[in-house]
Each structure stands twice: as structure tokens, then as C-alpha cells.
Amino acid sequence: MRSATNKQEWNDAAAVYAAEKAAYASGTAGGGPDRLCCPLLPSDVAGLRILDAGCGTGPVSRYLAERGATVVAVDVSDELIDRGQAAEEAHPLGITYLVHDLLEELPFEDGAFDAAVAVMVVMDVEDPLAAVRHIGRVVRPGGQFVFSLVHPCFYRPKVNTAGNGFDLATYFDRDRIEGRYIERNGTRADYRQFHRTLGDYLNTLADCGFCLVQFHEPGDSQLAISCRKQAR
Ligand SMILES: C[S@@+](CC[C@H](N)C(=O)[O-])C[C@H]1O[C@@H](n2cnc3c(N)ncnc32)[C@H](O)[C@@H]1O
């Protein structure tokens, strides 16, 4: 597995992350367990085959499956997948959970999915653009890919040392790895994020045959991109 460190980090973070997700579970601001990506998916997902890439404990998968989608949920962390699987066994929704590293080719045929969603995942993967390519391959022509990111321009600590703006030098430093952490109930879990520029993401989408549909910047240093794969 190429992402052994990510796997370890997210396995170690699983309990803290699950506690955080549970705490936010009712925060449905306009789109279920996530306010950025879900509202950009079709309002009626019934019958759609949807890939939840980097599903964590599966809150987005469950939200979509409850609305009639057929969901396959993949994540590098077996600890997180186990939690999703346990939820599936307690309340079956037909979700297939799979431990998978997004830096490896997904074990599905080209165009196997009508849509893919990746909620706050891509910048956590060691090679974000490879992950986008792998996801892009399995979305069918005419299908949709929606993903959210911390905003590569404005997410802390990319402000300059004066704290009042945007640091151009670090923005173009694509090798930069940023330390992040989640803290809950006095326990802290550290993990890394991998910086790419907006142009890197948009050009990768174009390379994968995607057309931009929406570029949503809510103004709080996060963003969501929705794109549609060109029909051949
Ligand atoms: C911020 S969490 C988001 C989880 C989920 N999408 C949600 O909304 O709750 C980032 C997720 O990316 C997963 N991840 C990190 N690197 C990965 C990789 N190489 N392949 C697959 N998943 C990965 C982590 O295990 C973690 O579940």
C-alpha cells in the first residue's frame, strides 16, 4: 500500500474522528452530514450508483443510501471502515464498504459510477492529483464528481507571517506538507495534508475529461467543486 502513513494516521485518529462526526451528525445545514458536497449532487439520487471516496465512518454514504442511492464506500483506514460496516450491520442500507488506498487504481470498471463524492479527502491523500485521476476514471461519461477541499489559497497557516494575507511563495510550493489535527474530549489526533494549487486541481479534472459545473467558495476557507464528465 502506498499510503501506509495515512492509514496509520487515520487508524490512530479513528476514535477522535468518529466522536467529532457523531457530534456534528445533526448539523444538516442544507445537505445532510456535509454542507458543501451533498447540495451539489442531484436532489434525487434514487437509483444512482455513487462512490464515496474516503468515506471515513460513512456519514455521507448513509445519507445518500437513505435516499435510494446504491453506494460503494472506500477508505484507506480499516478502523474507519469497520465503524461504517458496524453501522451497516446495525441498520442495513445496502452500502458496500471497502478498505482501499486512493493512490491505487480503484477495483471497478471505467464508468462504473453515475457519481462520485469525496468530502474533505483529496488534500489528505499523499498524491491528490493521482486520487482525482483514479476517481475520475470510474465515473461514467455524463456522470458527476463532487468534492470538497480546504481552500488551497486561504486555509491556515497559509496566511503570511503578518497574518493579514496570502503567502504567494508557499502557495506555489507543491511539496509542502501541512500538519493538521482533530481534538475532542481532550484527545488529539494528528494527520497531514498535501498542498496543490487550484490550477493543479482544475487541470487534472480537465485531463480526466471533466467539465466544471460549479465552483463553490462559501467564504470560510473551504470550497467544493462539482464537475461533469464529458459524454464521449
Ligand atoms: C477528513 S476525513 C473525511 C471523511 C469523510 N469523507 C467524511 O466526510 O466524514 C479524510 C478521510 O480520508 C481518508 N484517506 C486519507 N488518505 C486516504 C487514501 N490514500 N485513500 C483513501 N482514503 C484516504 C481518511 O482515512 C479519512 O477517512
PDB file of C-alpha atoms and ligand atoms in Angstrom:
ATOM      1  CA  MET A   1       0.000   0.000   0.000  1.00  0.00           C
ATOM      2  CA  ARG A   2       1.427   3.408  -0.995  1.00  0.00           C
ATOM      3  CA  SER A   3      -0.391   5.325   1.746  1.00  0.00           C
ATOM      4  CA  ALA A   4       0.806   3.375   4.787  1.00  0.00           C
ATOM      5  CA  THR A   5       1.377   6.562   6.795  1.00  0.00           C
ATOM      6  CA  ASN A   6      -2.112   7.874   6.007  1.00  0.00           C
ATOM      7  CA  LYS A   7      -3.564   4.539   7.012  1.00  0.00           C
ATOM      8  CA  GLN A   8      -1.717   4.643  10.320  1.00  0.00           C
ATOM      9  CA  GLU A   9      -2.666   8.272  10.980  1.00  0.00           C
ATOM     10  CA  TRP A  10      -6.350   7.726  10.274  1.00  0.00           C
ATOM     11  CA  ASN A  11      -6.472   4.454  12.170  1.00  0.00           C
ATOM     12  CA  ASP A  12      -4.981   6.292  15.139  1.00  0.00           C
ATOM     13  CA  ALA A  13      -7.443   9.165  14.618  1.00  0.00           C
ATOM     14  CA  ALA A  14     -10.473   6.888  14.196  1.00  0.00           C
ATOM     15  CA  ALA A  15     -11.909   7.237  17.706  1.00  0.00           C
ATOM     16  CA  VAL A  16     -11.456  11.030  17.828  1.00  0.00           C
ATOM     17  CA  TYR A  17     -12.773  11.434  14.308  1.00  0.00           C
ATOM     18  CA  ALA A  18     -15.806   9.237  14.969  1.00  0.00           C
ATOM     19  CA  ALA A  19     -16.561  11.287  18.096  1.00  0.00           C
ATOM     20  CA  GLU A  20     -16.306  14.506  16.106  1.00  0.00           C
ATOM     21  CA  LYS A  21     -18.575  13.154  13.362  1.00  0.00           C
ATOM     22  CA  ALA A  22     -21.121  11.996  15.913  1.00  0.00           C
ATOM     23  CA  ALA A  23     -21.116  15.456  17.471  1.00  0.00           C
ATOM     24  CA  TYR A  24     -21.759  17.081  14.092  1.00  0.00           C
ATOM     25  CA  ALA A  25     -24.203  14.425  12.878  1.00  0.00           C
ATOM     26  CA  SER A  26     -27.182  16.691  13.296  1.00  0.00           C
ATOM     27  CA  GLY A  27     -25.522  19.663  11.549  1.00  0.00           C
ATOM     28  CA  THR A  28     -27.538  19.289   8.409  1.00  0.00           C
ATOM     29  CA  ALA A  29     -27.260  22.856   7.033  1.00  0.00           C
ATOM     30  CA  GLY A  30     -28.788  22.296   3.623  1.00  0.00           C
ATOM     31  CA  GLY A  31     -27.320  18.945   2.771  1.00  0.00           C
ATOM     32  CA  GLY A  32     -27.162  16.210   5.335  1.00  0.00           C
ATOM     33  CA  PRO A  33     -23.936  15.320   7.049  1.00  0.00           C
ATOM     34  CA  ASP A  34     -21.928  17.625   4.844  1.00  0.00           C
ATOM     35  CA  ARG A  35     -22.959  21.098   3.804  1.00  0.00           C
ATOM     36  CA  LEU A  36     -20.644  21.502   0.799  1.00  0.00           C
ATOM     37  CA  CYS A  37     -20.865  18.454  -1.462  1.00  0.00           C
ATOM     38  CA  CYS A  38     -24.305  16.931  -0.863  1.00  0.00           C
ATOM     39  CA  PRO A  39     -26.169  20.059  -2.009  1.00  0.00           C
ATOM     40  CA  LEU A  40     -24.273  19.900  -5.312  1.00  0.00           C
ATOM     41  CA  LEU A  41     -25.439  16.350  -6.042  1.00  0.00           C
ATOM     42  CA  PRO A  42     -28.820  15.822  -7.735  1.00  0.00           C
ATOM     43  CA  SER A  43     -31.675  16.383  -5.297  1.00  0.00           C
ATOM     44  CA  ASP A  44     -32.969  12.938  -6.279  1.00  0.00           C
ATOM     45  CA  VAL A  45     -30.195  10.356  -6.024  1.00  0.00           C
ATOM     46  CA  ALA A  46     -32.516   7.331  -6.002  1.00  0.00           C
ATOM     47  CA  GLY A  47     -31.167   4.613  -8.274  1.00  0.00           C
ATOM     48  CA  LEU A  48     -27.785   6.288  -8.806  1.00  0.00           C
ATOM     49  CA  ARG A  49     -24.572   4.321  -8.283  1.00  0.00           C
ATOM     50  CA  ILE A  50     -22.394   6.573  -6.148  1.00  0.00           C
ATOM     51  CA  LEU A  51     -18.793   6.154  -4.995  1.00  0.00           C
ATOM     52  CA  ASP A  52     -17.999   7.748  -1.619  1.00  0.00           C
ATOM     53  CA  ALA A  53     -14.226   8.108  -1.897  1.00  0.00           C
ATOM     54  CA  GLY A  54     -12.557   8.494   1.505  1.00  0.00           C
ATOM     55  CA  CYS A  55     -15.802   7.726   3.287  1.00  0.00           C
ATOM     56  CA  GLY A  56     -14.452   7.779   6.852  1.00  0.00           C
ATOM     57  CA  THR A  57     -17.110   6.256   9.098  1.00  0.00           C
ATOM     58  CA  GLY A  58     -19.633   6.640   6.261  1.00  0.00           C
ATOM     59  CA  PRO A  59     -21.940   9.554   7.189  1.00  0.00           C
ATOM     60  CA  VAL A  60     -22.241  10.730   3.587  1.00  0.00           C
ATOM     61  CA  SER A  61     -22.714   7.162   2.338  1.00  0.00           C
ATOM     62  CA  ARG A  62     -25.585   6.662   4.739  1.00  0.00           C
ATOM     63  CA  TYR A  63     -27.162   9.984   3.813  1.00  0.00           C
ATOM     64  CA  LEU A  64     -27.119   9.004   0.120  1.00  0.00           C
ATOM     65  CA  ALA A  65     -28.170   5.381   0.664  1.00  0.00           C
ATOM     66  CA  GLU A  66     -31.114   6.509   2.802  1.00  0.00           C
ATOM     67  CA  ARG A  67     -32.226   8.482  -0.262  1.00  0.00           C
ATOM     68  CA  GLY A  68     -32.111   5.454  -2.514  1.00  0.00           C
ATOM     69  CA  ALA A  69     -28.596   5.548  -3.989  1.00  0.00           C
ATOM     70  CA  THR A  70     -26.516   2.409  -4.340  1.00  0.00           C
ATOM     71  CA  VAL A  71     -23.344   3.371  -2.512  1.00  0.00           C
ATOM     72  CA  VAL A  72     -19.841   1.947  -2.516  1.00  0.00           C
ATOM     73  CA  ALA A  73     -17.735   3.491   0.235  1.00  0.00           C
ATOM     74  CA  VAL A  74     -13.935   3.229   0.246  1.00  0.00           C
ATOM     75  CA  ASP A  75     -11.333   4.439   2.713  1.00  0.00           C
ATOM     76  CA  VAL A  76      -7.693   3.674   3.485  1.00  0.00           C
ATOM     77  CA  SER A  77      -8.430   3.236   7.205  1.00  0.00           C
ATOM     78  CA  ASP A  78      -9.674  -0.192   8.186  1.00  0.00           C
ATOM     79  CA  GLU A  79     -10.616   1.238  11.605  1.00  0.00           C
ATOM     80  CA  LEU A  80     -12.965   3.741   9.969  1.00  0.00           C
ATOM     81  CA  ILE A  81     -14.316   1.175   7.517  1.00  0.00           C
ATOM     82  CA  ASP A  82     -15.009  -1.189  10.438  1.00  0.00           C
ATOM     83  CA  ARG A  83     -17.116   1.547  12.059  1.00  0.00           C
ATOM     84  CA  GLY A  84     -19.039   2.074   8.821  1.00  0.00           C
ATOM     85  CA  GLN A  85     -19.552  -1.657   8.436  1.00  0.00           C
ATOM     86  CA  ALA A  86     -20.815  -1.906  12.010  1.00  0.00           C
ATOM     87  CA  ALA A  87     -23.357   0.843  11.279  1.00  0.00           C
ATOM     88  CA  GLU A  88     -24.385  -1.053   8.138  1.00  0.00           C
ATOM     89  CA  GLU A  89     -24.921  -4.226  10.127  1.00  0.00           C
ATOM     90  CA  ALA A  90     -26.965  -2.350  12.742  1.00  0.00           C
ATOM     91  CA  HIS A  91     -29.082  -0.522  10.138  1.00  0.00           C
ATOM     92  CA  PRO A  92     -28.668  -2.123   6.695  1.00  0.00           C
ATOM     93  CA  LEU A  93     -28.786   0.338   3.791  1.00  0.00           C
ATOM     94  CA  GLY A  94     -27.036  -1.825   1.199  1.00  0.00           C
ATOM     95  CA  ILE A  95     -23.755   0.105   1.395  1.00  0.00           C
ATOM     96  CA  THR A  96     -20.625  -1.779   0.338  1.00  0.00           C
ATOM     97  CA  TYR A  97     -17.621  -0.758   2.457  1.00  0.00           C
ATOM     98  CA  LEU A  98     -14.123  -1.447   1.179  1.00  0.00           C
ATOM     99  CA  VAL A  99     -10.642  -0.705   2.511  1.00  0.00           C
ATOM    100  CA  HIS A 100      -8.890   0.958  -0.402  1.00  0.00           C
ATOM    101  CA  ASP A 101      -5.989   3.367  -0.939  1.00  0.00           C
ATOM    102  CA  LEU A 102      -6.998   6.077  -3.428  1.00  0.00           C
ATOM    103  CA  LEU A 103      -3.416   6.070  -4.703  1.00  0.00           C
ATOM    104  CA  GLU A 104      -4.103   2.638  -6.160  1.00  0.00           C
ATOM    105  CA  GLU A 105      -6.400   2.038  -9.131  1.00  0.00           C
ATOM    106  CA  LEU A 106      -9.946   1.537  -7.884  1.00  0.00           C
ATOM    107  CA  PRO A 107     -11.149  -2.065  -8.388  1.00  0.00           C
ATOM    108  CA  PHE A 108     -14.048  -1.004 -10.631  1.00  0.00           C
ATOM    109  CA  GLU A 109     -14.521  -0.778 -14.374  1.00  0.00           C
ATOM    110  CA  ASP A 110     -14.279   2.501 -16.242  1.00  0.00           C
ATOM    111  CA  GLY A 111     -17.506   4.431 -15.795  1.00  0.00           C
ATOM    112  CA  ALA A 112     -18.872   2.109 -13.102  1.00  0.00           C
ATOM    113  CA  PHE A 113     -20.479   5.009 -11.195  1.00  0.00           C
ATOM    114  CA  ASP A 114     -23.029   7.694 -12.039  1.00  0.00           C
ATOM    115  CA  ALA A 115     -21.388   9.971  -9.496  1.00  0.00           C
ATOM    116  CA  ALA A 116     -18.507  10.149  -7.069  1.00  0.00           C
ATOM    117  CA  VAL A 117     -18.213  12.260  -3.970  1.00  0.00           C
ATOM    118  CA  ALA A 118     -15.109  12.963  -1.892  1.00  0.00           C
ATOM    119  CA  VAL A 119     -15.871  15.048   1.192  1.00  0.00           C
ATOM    120  CA  MET A 120     -12.718  16.651   2.611  1.00  0.00           C
ATOM    121  CA  VAL A 121     -10.480  13.854   1.398  1.00  0.00           C
ATOM    122  CA  VAL A 122      -8.405  14.725  -1.616  1.00  0.00           C
ATOM    123  CA  MET A 123      -5.927  17.057   0.122  1.00  0.00           C
ATOM    124  CA  ASP A 124      -5.393  14.390   2.798  1.00  0.00           C
ATOM    125  CA  VAL A 125      -4.076  11.918   0.229  1.00  0.00           C
ATOM    126  CA  GLU A 126      -0.332  11.922  -0.434  1.00  0.00           C
ATOM    127  CA  ASP A 127      -0.777  12.473  -4.168  1.00  0.00           C
ATOM    128  CA  PRO A 128      -4.050  14.426  -4.501  1.00  0.00           C
ATOM    129  CA  LEU A 129      -3.960  14.531  -8.276  1.00  0.00           C
ATOM    130  CA  ALA A 130      -3.498  10.759  -8.609  1.00  0.00           C
ATOM    131  CA  ALA A 131      -6.519  10.280  -6.348  1.00  0.00           C
ATOM    132  CA  VAL A 132      -8.597  12.596  -8.555  1.00  0.00           C
ATOM    133  CA  ARG A 133      -7.488  10.652 -11.635  1.00  0.00           C
ATOM    134  CA  HIS A 134      -8.432   7.317 -10.104  1.00  0.00           C
ATOM    135  CA  ILE A 135     -11.847   8.604  -9.061  1.00  0.00           C
ATOM    136  CA  GLY A 136     -12.338  10.257 -12.451  1.00  0.00           C
ATOM    137  CA  ARG A 137     -11.773   7.018 -14.326  1.00  0.00           C
ATOM    138  CA  VAL A 138     -14.670   5.229 -12.633  1.00  0.00           C
ATOM    139  CA  VAL A 139     -17.253   7.992 -13.215  1.00  0.00           C
ATOM    140  CA  ARG A 140     -19.257   7.338 -16.360  1.00  0.00           C
ATOM    141  CA  PRO A 141     -19.362   9.810 -19.248  1.00  0.00           C
ATOM    142  CA  GLY A 142     -22.129  12.246 -18.370  1.00  0.00           C
ATOM    143  CA  GLY A 143     -21.648  11.471 -14.675  1.00  0.00           C
ATOM    144  CA  GLN A 144     -20.709  13.853 -11.907  1.00  0.00           C
ATOM    145  CA  PHE A 145     -17.820  14.235  -9.471  1.00  0.00           C
ATOM    146  CA  VAL A 146     -18.246  16.493  -6.437  1.00  0.00           C
ATOM    147  CA  PHE A 147     -15.506  17.093  -3.912  1.00  0.00           C
ATOM    148  CA  SER A 148     -14.690  19.495  -1.140  1.00  0.00           C
ATOM    149  CA  LEU A 149     -11.309  20.788  -0.074  1.00  0.00           C
ATOM    150  CA  VAL A 150      -9.798  23.089   2.435  1.00  0.00           C
ATOM    151  CA  HIS A 151      -9.220  26.126   0.254  1.00  0.00           C
ATOM    152  CA  PRO A 152      -5.619  25.940  -1.010  1.00  0.00           C
ATOM    153  CA  CYS A 153      -5.374  29.737  -1.016  1.00  0.00           C
ATOM    154  CA  PHE A 154      -6.865  30.634   2.299  1.00  0.00           C
ATOM    155  CA  TYR A 155      -6.698  27.751   4.703  1.00  0.00           C
ATOM    156  CA  ARG A 156      -4.461  28.396   7.707  1.00  0.00           C
ATOM    157  CA  PRO A 157      -1.491  28.539   8.038  1.00  0.00           C
ATOM    158  CA  LYS A 158      -1.013  29.799   4.519  1.00  0.00           C
ATOM    159  CA  VAL A 159      -1.536  33.371   5.594  1.00  0.00           C
ATOM    160  CA  ASN A 160       1.688  35.338   5.612  1.00  0.00           C
ATOM    161  CA  THR A 161       3.686  35.911   8.735  1.00  0.00           C
ATOM    162  CA  ALA A 162       1.931  39.233   9.357  1.00  0.00           C
ATOM    163  CA  GLY A 163      -1.289  37.242   9.476  1.00  0.00           C
ATOM    164  CA  ASN A 164      -3.029  39.567   7.066  1.00  0.00           C
ATOM    165  CA  GLY A 165      -2.873  37.910   3.719  1.00  0.00           C
ATOM    166  CA  PHE A 166      -1.924  35.255   1.326  1.00  0.00           C
ATOM    167  CA  ASP A 167       1.607  33.930   1.002  1.00  0.00           C
ATOM    168  CA  LEU A 168       2.455  33.524  -2.688  1.00  0.00           C
ATOM    169  CA  ALA A 169       5.732  31.690  -2.048  1.00  0.00           C
ATOM    170  CA  THR A 170       4.115  28.876  -0.076  1.00  0.00           C
ATOM    171  CA  TYR A 171       1.142  28.725  -2.427  1.00  0.00           C
ATOM    172  CA  PHE A 172       3.372  27.503  -5.238  1.00  0.00           C
ATOM    173  CA  ASP A 173       5.334  25.125  -3.022  1.00  0.00           C
ATOM    174  CA  ARG A 174       3.643  21.913  -4.081  1.00  0.00           C
ATOM    175  CA  ASP A 175       5.842  19.726  -1.886  1.00  0.00           C
ATOM    176  CA  ARG A 176       4.592  21.372   1.239  1.00  0.00           C
ATOM    177  CA  ILE A 177       3.010  19.029   3.767  1.00  0.00           C
ATOM    178  CA  GLU A 178       0.874  20.614   6.442  1.00  0.00           C
ATOM    179  CA  GLY A 179       0.227  19.214   9.877  1.00  0.00           C
ATOM    180  CA  ARG A 180      -3.402  19.171  10.980  1.00  0.00           C
ATOM    181  CA  TYR A 181      -5.136  17.764  13.991  1.00  0.00           C
ATOM    182  CA  ILE A 182      -8.545  16.942  15.382  1.00  0.00           C
ATOM    183  CA  GLU A 183      -9.145  17.403  19.073  1.00  0.00           C
ATOM    184  CA  ARG A 184     -12.101  16.147  21.061  1.00  0.00           C
ATOM    185  CA  ASN A 185     -12.641  15.411  24.721  1.00  0.00           C
ATOM    186  CA  GLY A 186      -9.003  16.177  25.486  1.00  0.00           C
ATOM    187  CA  THR A 187      -7.636  13.732  22.918  1.00  0.00           C
ATOM    188  CA  ARG A 188      -5.739  14.943  19.910  1.00  0.00           C
ATOM    189  CA  ALA A 189      -5.103  13.104  16.631  1.00  0.00           C
ATOM    190  CA  ASP A 190      -2.582  14.403  14.104  1.00  0.00           C
ATOM    191  CA  TYR A 191      -2.648  13.912  10.372  1.00  0.00           C
ATOM    192  CA  ARG A 192      -1.124  15.500   7.287  1.00  0.00           C
ATOM    193  CA  GLN A 193      -2.418  17.365   4.269  1.00  0.00           C
ATOM    194  CA  PHE A 194      -0.737  17.779   0.898  1.00  0.00           C
ATOM    195  CA  HIS A 195      -0.890  21.112  -0.857  1.00  0.00           C
ATOM    196  CA  ARG A 196      -1.739  21.614  -4.517  1.00  0.00           C
ATOM    197  CA  THR A 197      -2.779  24.805  -6.290  1.00  0.00           C
ATOM    198  CA  LEU A 198      -6.245  25.472  -7.651  1.00  0.00           C
ATOM    199  CA  GLY A 199      -4.831  25.230 -11.164  1.00  0.00           C
ATOM    200  CA  ASP A 200      -3.415  21.776 -10.411  1.00  0.00           C
ATOM    201  CA  TYR A 201      -6.857  20.545  -9.434  1.00  0.00           C
ATOM    202  CA  LEU A 202      -8.697  22.169 -12.307  1.00  0.00           C
ATOM    203  CA  ASN A 203      -6.195  20.977 -14.895  1.00  0.00           C
ATOM    204  CA  THR A 204      -6.341  17.435 -13.529  1.00  0.00           C
ATOM    205  CA  LEU A 205     -10.106  17.485 -13.846  1.00  0.00           C
ATOM    206  CA  ALA A 206      -9.769  18.658 -17.442  1.00  0.00           C
ATOM    207  CA  ASP A 207      -7.221  15.865 -18.083  1.00  0.00           C
ATOM    208  CA  CYS A 208      -9.802  13.373 -16.812  1.00  0.00           C
ATOM    209  CA  GLY A 209     -12.439  14.696 -19.227  1.00  0.00           C
ATOM    210  CA  PHE A 210     -14.407  16.690 -16.661  1.00  0.00           C
ATOM    211  CA  CYS A 211     -16.151  19.998 -17.285  1.00  0.00           C
ATOM    212  CA  LEU A 212     -16.531  22.361 -14.374  1.00  0.00           C
ATOM    213  CA  VAL A 213     -20.169  22.866 -13.336  1.00  0.00           C
ATOM    214  CA  GLN A 214     -19.869  24.714 -10.031  1.00  0.00           C
ATOM    215  CA  PHE A 215     -17.022  26.146  -8.012  1.00  0.00           C
ATOM    216  CA  HIS A 216     -18.439  26.978  -4.628  1.00  0.00           C
ATOM    217  CA  GLU A 217     -16.483  29.106  -2.137  1.00  0.00           C
ATOM    218  CA  PRO A 218     -18.607  29.618   0.961  1.00  0.00           C
ATOM    219  CA  GLY A 219     -16.215  32.201   2.315  1.00  0.00           C
ATOM    220  CA  ASP A 220     -14.832  30.237   5.229  1.00  0.00           C
ATOM    221  CA  SER A 221     -11.649  28.793   3.707  1.00  0.00           C
ATOM    222  CA  GLN A 222     -13.321  25.724   2.269  1.00  0.00           C
ATOM    223  CA  LEU A 223     -14.523  25.052  -1.246  1.00  0.00           C
ATOM    224  CA  ALA A 224     -16.458  22.498  -3.244  1.00  0.00           C
ATOM    225  CA  ILE A 225     -16.085  21.673  -6.902  1.00  0.00           C
ATOM    226  CA  SER A 226     -18.720  19.957  -8.992  1.00  0.00           C
ATOM    227  CA  CYS A 227     -17.838  18.724 -12.454  1.00  0.00           C
ATOM    228  CA  ARG A 228     -19.428  16.577 -15.120  1.00  0.00           C
ATOM    229  CA  LYS A 229     -17.613  14.022 -17.234  1.00  0.00           C
ATOM    230  CA  GLN A 230     -17.929  14.764 -20.905  1.00  0.00           C
ATOM    231  CA  ALA A 231     -20.063  12.297 -22.801  1.00  0.00           C
ATOM    232  CA  ARG A 232     -17.922  10.670 -25.492  1.00  0.00           C
TER     233      ARG A 232
HETATM  234  C1  LIG B   1     -11.327  14.457   6.791  1.00  0.00           C
HETATM  235  S1  LIG B   1     -11.691  12.742   6.650  1.00  0.00           S
HETATM  236  C2  LIG B   1     -13.235  12.787   5.722  1.00  0.00           C
HETATM  237  C3  LIG B   1     -14.030  11.510   5.865  1.00  0.00           C
HETATM  238  C4  LIG B   1     -15.425  11.514   5.246  1.00  0.00           C
HETATM  239  N1  LIG B   1     -15.383  11.862   3.843  1.00  0.00           N
HETATM  240  C5  LIG B   1     -16.385  12.396   5.988  1.00  0.00           C
HETATM  241  O1  LIG B   1     -16.899  13.344   5.408  1.00  0.00           O
HETATM  242  O2  LIG B   1     -16.634  12.118   7.165  1.00  0.00           O
HETATM  243  C6  LIG B   1     -10.498  12.247   5.434  1.00  0.00           C
HETATM  244  C7  LIG B   1     -10.614  10.789   5.072  1.00  0.00           C
HETATM  245  O3  LIG B   1      -9.695  10.496   4.011  1.00  0.00           O
HETATM  246  C8  LIG B   1      -9.226   9.176   4.212  1.00  0.00           C
HETATM  247  N2  LIG B   1      -7.990   8.980   3.469  1.00  0.00           N
HETATM  248  C9  LIG B   1      -6.790   9.562   3.674  1.00  0.00           C
HETATM  249  N3  LIG B   1      -5.884   9.096   2.805  1.00  0.00           N
HETATM  250  C10 LIG B   1      -6.525   8.186   2.022  1.00  0.00           C
HETATM  251  C11 LIG B   1      -6.118   7.362   0.943  1.00  0.00           C
HETATM  252  N4  LIG B   1      -4.862   7.366   0.490  1.00  0.00           N
HETATM  253  N5  LIG B   1      -7.031   6.550   0.382  1.00  0.00           N
HETATM  254  C12 LIG B   1      -8.318   6.527   0.845  1.00  0.00           C
HETATM  255  N6  LIG B   1      -8.763   7.283   1.861  1.00  0.00           N
HETATM  256  C13 LIG B   1      -7.874   8.112   2.444  1.00  0.00           C
HETATM  257  C14 LIG B   1      -9.049   9.108   5.714  1.00  0.00           C
HETATM  258  O4  LIG B   1      -8.921   7.798   6.190  1.00  0.00           O
HETATM  259  C15 LIG B   1     -10.285   9.826   6.208  1.00  0.00           C
HETATM  260  O5  LIG B   1     -11.356   8.951   6.391  1.00  0.00           O
END
